[in-house]
PDB file of C-alpha atoms in Angstrom:
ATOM      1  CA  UNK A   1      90.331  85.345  74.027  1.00 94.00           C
ATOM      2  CA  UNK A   2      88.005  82.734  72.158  1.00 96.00           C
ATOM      3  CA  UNK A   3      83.863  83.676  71.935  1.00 97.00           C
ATOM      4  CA  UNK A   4      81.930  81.575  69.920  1.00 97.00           C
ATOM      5  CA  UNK A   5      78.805  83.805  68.651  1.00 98.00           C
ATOM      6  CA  UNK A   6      76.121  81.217  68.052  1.00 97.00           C
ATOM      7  CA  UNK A   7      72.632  81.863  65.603  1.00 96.00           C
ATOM      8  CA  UNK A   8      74.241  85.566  63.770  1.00 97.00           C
ATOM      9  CA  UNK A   9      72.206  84.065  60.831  1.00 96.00           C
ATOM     10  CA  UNK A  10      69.494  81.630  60.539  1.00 94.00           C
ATOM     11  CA  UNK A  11      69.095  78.971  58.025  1.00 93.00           C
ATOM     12  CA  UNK A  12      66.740  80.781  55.262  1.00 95.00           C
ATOM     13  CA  UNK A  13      69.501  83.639  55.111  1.00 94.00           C
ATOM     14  CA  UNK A  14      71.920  81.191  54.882  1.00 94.00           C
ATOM     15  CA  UNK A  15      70.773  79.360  52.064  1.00 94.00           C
ATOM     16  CA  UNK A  16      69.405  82.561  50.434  1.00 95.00           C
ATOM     17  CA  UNK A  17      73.474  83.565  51.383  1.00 94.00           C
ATOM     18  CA  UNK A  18      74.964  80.523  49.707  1.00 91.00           C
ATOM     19  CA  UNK A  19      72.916  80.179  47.112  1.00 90.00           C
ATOM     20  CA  UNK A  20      74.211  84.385  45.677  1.00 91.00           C
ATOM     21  CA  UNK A  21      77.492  83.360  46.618  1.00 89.00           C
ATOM     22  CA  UNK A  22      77.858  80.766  44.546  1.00 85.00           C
ATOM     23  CA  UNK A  23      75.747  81.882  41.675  1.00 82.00           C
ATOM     24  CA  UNK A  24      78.288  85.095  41.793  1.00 80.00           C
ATOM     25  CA  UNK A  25      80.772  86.056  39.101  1.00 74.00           C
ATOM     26  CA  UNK A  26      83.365  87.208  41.969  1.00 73.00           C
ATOM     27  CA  UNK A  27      84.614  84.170  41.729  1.00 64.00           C
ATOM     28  CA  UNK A  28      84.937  80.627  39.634  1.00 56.00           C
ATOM     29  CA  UNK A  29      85.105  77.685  42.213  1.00 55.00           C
ATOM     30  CA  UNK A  30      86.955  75.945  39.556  1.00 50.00           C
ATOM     31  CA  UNK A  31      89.651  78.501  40.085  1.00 45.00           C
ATOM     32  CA  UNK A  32      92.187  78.201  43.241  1.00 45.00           C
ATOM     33  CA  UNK A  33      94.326  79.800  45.076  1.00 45.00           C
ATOM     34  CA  UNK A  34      97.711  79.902  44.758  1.00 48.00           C
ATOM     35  CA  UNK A  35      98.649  78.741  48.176  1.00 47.00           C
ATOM     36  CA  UNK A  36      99.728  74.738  47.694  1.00 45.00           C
ATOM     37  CA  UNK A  37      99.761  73.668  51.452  1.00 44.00           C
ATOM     38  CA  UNK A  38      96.484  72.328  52.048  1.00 43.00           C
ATOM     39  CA  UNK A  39      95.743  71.954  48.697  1.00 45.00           C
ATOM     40  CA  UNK A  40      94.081  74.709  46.532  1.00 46.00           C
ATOM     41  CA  UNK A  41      90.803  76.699  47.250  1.00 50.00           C
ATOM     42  CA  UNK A  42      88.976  79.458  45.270  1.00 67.00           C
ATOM     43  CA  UNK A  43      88.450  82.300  47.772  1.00 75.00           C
ATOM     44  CA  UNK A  44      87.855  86.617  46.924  1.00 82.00           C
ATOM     45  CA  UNK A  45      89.589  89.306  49.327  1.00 86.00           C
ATOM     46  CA  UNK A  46      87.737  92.287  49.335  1.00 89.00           C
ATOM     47  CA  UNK A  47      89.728  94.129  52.061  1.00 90.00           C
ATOM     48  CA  UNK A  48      93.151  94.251  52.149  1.00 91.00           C
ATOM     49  CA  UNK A  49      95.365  96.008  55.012  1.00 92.00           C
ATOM     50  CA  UNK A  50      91.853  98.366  55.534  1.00 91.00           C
ATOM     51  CA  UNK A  51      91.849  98.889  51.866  1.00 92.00           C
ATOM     52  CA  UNK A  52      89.404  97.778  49.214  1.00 90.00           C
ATOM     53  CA  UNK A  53      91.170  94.981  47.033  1.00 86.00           C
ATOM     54  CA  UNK A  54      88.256  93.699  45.382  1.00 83.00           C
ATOM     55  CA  UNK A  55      85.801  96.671  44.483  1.00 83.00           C
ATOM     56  CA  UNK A  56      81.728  95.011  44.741  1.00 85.00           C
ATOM     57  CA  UNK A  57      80.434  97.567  46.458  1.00 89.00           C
ATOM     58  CA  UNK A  58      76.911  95.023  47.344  1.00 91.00           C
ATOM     59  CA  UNK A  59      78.819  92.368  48.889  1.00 91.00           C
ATOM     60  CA  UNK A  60      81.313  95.048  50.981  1.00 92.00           C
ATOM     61  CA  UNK A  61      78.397  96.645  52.069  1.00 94.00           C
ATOM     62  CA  UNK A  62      76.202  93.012  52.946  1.00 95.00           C
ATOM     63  CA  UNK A  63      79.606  91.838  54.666  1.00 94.00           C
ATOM     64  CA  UNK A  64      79.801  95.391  57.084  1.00 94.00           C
ATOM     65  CA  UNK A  65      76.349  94.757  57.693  1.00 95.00           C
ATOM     66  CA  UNK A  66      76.858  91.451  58.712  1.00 95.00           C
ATOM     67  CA  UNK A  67      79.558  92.875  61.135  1.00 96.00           C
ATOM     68  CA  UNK A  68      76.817  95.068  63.002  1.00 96.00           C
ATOM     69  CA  UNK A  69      74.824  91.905  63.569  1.00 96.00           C
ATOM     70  CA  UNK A  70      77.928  90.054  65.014  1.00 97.00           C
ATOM     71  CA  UNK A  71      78.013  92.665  67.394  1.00 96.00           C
ATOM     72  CA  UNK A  72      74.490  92.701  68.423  1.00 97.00           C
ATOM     73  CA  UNK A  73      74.308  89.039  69.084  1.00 98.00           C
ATOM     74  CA  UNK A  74      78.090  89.389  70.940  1.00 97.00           C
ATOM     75  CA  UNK A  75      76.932  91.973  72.973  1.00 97.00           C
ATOM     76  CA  UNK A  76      73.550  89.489  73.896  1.00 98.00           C
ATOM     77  CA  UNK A  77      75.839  86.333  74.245  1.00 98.00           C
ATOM     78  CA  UNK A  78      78.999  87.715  76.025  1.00 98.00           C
ATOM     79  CA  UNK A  79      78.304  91.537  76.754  1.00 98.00           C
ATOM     80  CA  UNK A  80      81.523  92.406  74.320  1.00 96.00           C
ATOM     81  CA  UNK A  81      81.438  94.547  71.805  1.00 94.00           C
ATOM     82  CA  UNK A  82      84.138  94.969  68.674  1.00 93.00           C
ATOM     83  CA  UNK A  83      85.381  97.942  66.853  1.00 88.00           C
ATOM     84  CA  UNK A  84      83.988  97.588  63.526  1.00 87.00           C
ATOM     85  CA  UNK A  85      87.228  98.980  61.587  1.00 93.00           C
ATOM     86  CA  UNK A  86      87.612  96.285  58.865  1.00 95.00           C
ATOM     87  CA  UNK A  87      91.461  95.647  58.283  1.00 95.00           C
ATOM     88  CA  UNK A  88      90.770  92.415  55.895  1.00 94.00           C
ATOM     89  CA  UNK A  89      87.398  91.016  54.721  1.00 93.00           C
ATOM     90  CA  UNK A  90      87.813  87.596  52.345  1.00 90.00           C
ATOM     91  CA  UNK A  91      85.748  84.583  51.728  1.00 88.00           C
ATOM     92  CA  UNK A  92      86.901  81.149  50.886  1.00 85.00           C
ATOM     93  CA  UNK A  93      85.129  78.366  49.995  1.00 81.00           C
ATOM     94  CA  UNK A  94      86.613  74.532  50.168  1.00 79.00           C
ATOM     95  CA  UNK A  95      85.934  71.097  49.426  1.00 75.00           C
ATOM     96  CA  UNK A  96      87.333  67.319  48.665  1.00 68.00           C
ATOM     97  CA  UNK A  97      89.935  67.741  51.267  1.00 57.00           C
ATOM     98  CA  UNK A  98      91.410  71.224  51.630  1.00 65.00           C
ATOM     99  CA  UNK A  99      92.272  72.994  54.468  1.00 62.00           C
ATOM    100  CA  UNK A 100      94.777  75.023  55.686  1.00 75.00           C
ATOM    101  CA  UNK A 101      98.412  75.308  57.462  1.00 80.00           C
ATOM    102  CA  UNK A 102      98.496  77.013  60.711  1.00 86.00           C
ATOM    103  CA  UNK A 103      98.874  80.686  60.555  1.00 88.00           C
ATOM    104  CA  UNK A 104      98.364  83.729  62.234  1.00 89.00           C
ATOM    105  CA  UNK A 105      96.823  86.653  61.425  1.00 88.00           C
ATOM    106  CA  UNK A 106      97.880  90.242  62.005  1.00 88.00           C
ATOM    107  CA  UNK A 107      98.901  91.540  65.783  1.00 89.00           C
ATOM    108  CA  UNK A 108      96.594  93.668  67.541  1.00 93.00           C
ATOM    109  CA  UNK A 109      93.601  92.490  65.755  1.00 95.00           C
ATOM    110  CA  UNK A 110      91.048  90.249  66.084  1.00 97.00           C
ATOM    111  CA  UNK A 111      89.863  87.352  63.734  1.00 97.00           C
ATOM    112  CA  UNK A 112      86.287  86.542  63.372  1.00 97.00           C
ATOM    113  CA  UNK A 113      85.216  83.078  60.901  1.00 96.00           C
ATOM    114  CA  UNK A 114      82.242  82.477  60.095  1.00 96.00           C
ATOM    115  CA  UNK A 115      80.411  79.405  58.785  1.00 95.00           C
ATOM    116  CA  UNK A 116      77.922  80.314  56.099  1.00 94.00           C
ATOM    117  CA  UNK A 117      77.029  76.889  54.532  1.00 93.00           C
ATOM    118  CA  UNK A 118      73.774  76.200  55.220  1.00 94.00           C
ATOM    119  CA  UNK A 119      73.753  72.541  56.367  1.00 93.00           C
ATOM    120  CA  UNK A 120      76.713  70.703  57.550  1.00 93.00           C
ATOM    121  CA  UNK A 121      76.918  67.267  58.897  1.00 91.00           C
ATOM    122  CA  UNK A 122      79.715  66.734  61.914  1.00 90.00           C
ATOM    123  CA  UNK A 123      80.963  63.804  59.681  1.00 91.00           C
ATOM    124  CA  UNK A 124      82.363  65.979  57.324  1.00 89.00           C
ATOM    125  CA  UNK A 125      85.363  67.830  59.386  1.00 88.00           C
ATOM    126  CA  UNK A 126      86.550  71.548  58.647  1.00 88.00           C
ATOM    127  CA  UNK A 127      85.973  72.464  61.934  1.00 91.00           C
ATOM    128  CA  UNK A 128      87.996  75.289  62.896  1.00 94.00           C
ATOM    129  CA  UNK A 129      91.250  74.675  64.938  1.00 95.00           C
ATOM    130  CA  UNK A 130      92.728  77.501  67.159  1.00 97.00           C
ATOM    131  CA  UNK A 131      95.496  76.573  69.313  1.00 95.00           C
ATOM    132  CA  UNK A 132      94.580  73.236  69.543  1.00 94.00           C
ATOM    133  CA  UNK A 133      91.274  73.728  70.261  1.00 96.00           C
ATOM    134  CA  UNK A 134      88.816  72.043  67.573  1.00 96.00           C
ATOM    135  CA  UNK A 135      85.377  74.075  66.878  1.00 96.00           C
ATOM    136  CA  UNK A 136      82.653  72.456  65.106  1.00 93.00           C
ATOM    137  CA  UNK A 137      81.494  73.893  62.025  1.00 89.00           C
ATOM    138  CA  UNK A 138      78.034  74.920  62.579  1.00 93.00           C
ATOM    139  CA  UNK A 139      76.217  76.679  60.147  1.00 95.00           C
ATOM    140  CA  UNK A 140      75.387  80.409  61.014  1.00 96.00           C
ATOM    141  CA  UNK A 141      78.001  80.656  63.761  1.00 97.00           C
ATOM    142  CA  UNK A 142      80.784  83.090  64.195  1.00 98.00           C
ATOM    143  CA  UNK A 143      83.720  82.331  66.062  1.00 98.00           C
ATOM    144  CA  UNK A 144      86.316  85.204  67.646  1.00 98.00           C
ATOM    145  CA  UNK A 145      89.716  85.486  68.623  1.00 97.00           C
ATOM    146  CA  UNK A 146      92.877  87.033  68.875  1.00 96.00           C
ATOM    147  CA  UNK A 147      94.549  87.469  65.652  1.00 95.00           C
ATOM    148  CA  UNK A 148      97.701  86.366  67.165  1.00 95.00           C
ATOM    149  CA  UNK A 149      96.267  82.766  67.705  1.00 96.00           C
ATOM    150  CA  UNK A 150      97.587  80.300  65.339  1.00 95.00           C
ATOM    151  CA  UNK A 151      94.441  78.489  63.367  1.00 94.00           C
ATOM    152  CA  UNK A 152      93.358  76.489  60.681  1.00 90.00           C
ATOM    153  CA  UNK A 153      90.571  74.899  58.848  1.00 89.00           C
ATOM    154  CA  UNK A 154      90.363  71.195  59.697  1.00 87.00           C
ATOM    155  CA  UNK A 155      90.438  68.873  56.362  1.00 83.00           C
ATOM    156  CA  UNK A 156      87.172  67.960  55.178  1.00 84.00           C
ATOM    157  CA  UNK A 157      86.738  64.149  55.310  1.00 81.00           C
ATOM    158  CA  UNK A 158      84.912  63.202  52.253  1.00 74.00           C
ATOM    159  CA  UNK A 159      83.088  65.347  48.940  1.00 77.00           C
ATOM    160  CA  UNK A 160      80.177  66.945  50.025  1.00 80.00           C
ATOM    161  CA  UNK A 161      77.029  67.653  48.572  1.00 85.00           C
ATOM    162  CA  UNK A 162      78.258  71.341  49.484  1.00 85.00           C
ATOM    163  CA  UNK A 163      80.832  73.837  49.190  1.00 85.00           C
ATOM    164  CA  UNK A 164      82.455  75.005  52.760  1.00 87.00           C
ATOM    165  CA  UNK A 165      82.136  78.566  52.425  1.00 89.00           C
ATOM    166  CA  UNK A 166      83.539  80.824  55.016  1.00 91.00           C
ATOM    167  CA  UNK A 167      83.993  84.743  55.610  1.00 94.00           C
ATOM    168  CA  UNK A 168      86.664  85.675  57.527  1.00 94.00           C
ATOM    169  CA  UNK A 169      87.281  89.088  59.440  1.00 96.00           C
ATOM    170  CA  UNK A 170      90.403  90.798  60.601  1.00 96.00           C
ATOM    171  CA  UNK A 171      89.358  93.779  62.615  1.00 96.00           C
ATOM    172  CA  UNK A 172      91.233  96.599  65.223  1.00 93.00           C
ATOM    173  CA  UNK A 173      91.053  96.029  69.159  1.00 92.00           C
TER     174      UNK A 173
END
């Protein structure tokens, strides 16, 4: 299964979005990850296997939030609904030409990625791959699928002006 969840935020919240994100201490964007395929991108896990890993109670709570709205607008756009028991919550930001390996995510779950950078041109790749099948990255869409698909973020083709930020899901069928 592959839904695409188009508008879950428009482009004031987005900016107001990117703009706390970036200004927040939860993470230094001149940190990375550890992961070396794909090169190296900051990024904050705040759920781990359904447990809190990283303990900001305001951004938990914004993120569940945002979960109900997914919902709402995937009930509008595909009459589907999700259960909305979080198993991992993260965010990740990239830019100058990361991406990432193909991977799954856990069985029996469902990923959701969402684009929360506030204006993207198509130029600038990281779309989202899933199985082969490319997904533009359009700001204040969500995108939903089985865990079990492989997926990656596309590289990004040049600097931008902006970091790609993403939040990415893995929830219970």
């Amino acid at each position: 299964m592959l839904k695409i969840i188009i508008n879950v935020l428009d482009t004031t919240d987005m900016f107001d979005l990117y703009e706390a994100l970036i200004g927040n201490h939860m993470w230094n964007l001149n940190r990375s990850s550890d992961v070396t395929l794909g090169g190296r991108f900051p990024g904050c896990s705040f759920i781990v296997n359904g447990k809190t890993n990283y303990n900001d109670q305001y951004w938990i709570g914004y993120f569940r939030c945002m979960l109900d709205r997914i919902n709402q607008k995937l009930k509008e756009q595909h009459n589907f609904t999700l259960s909305i028991k979080i198993d991992s919550l993260s965010l990740n930001a990239q830019n100058d030409n990361h991406y990432t390996e193909f991977h799954t995510d856990k069985a029996n779950r469902y990923s959701i990625v969402g684009f929360l950078t506030p204006q993207w041109a198509e130029t600038w790749g990281g779309e989202l791959n899933i199985e082969g099948k490319v997904i533009k990255y359009k700001p204040g869409d969500f995108v939903l699928f089985d865990s079990e698909f492989l997926h990656k973020s596309q590289e990004l083709k040049k600097q931008l002006p902006y970091w790609r930020i993403t939040v990415a899901y893995v929830i219970e069928k």
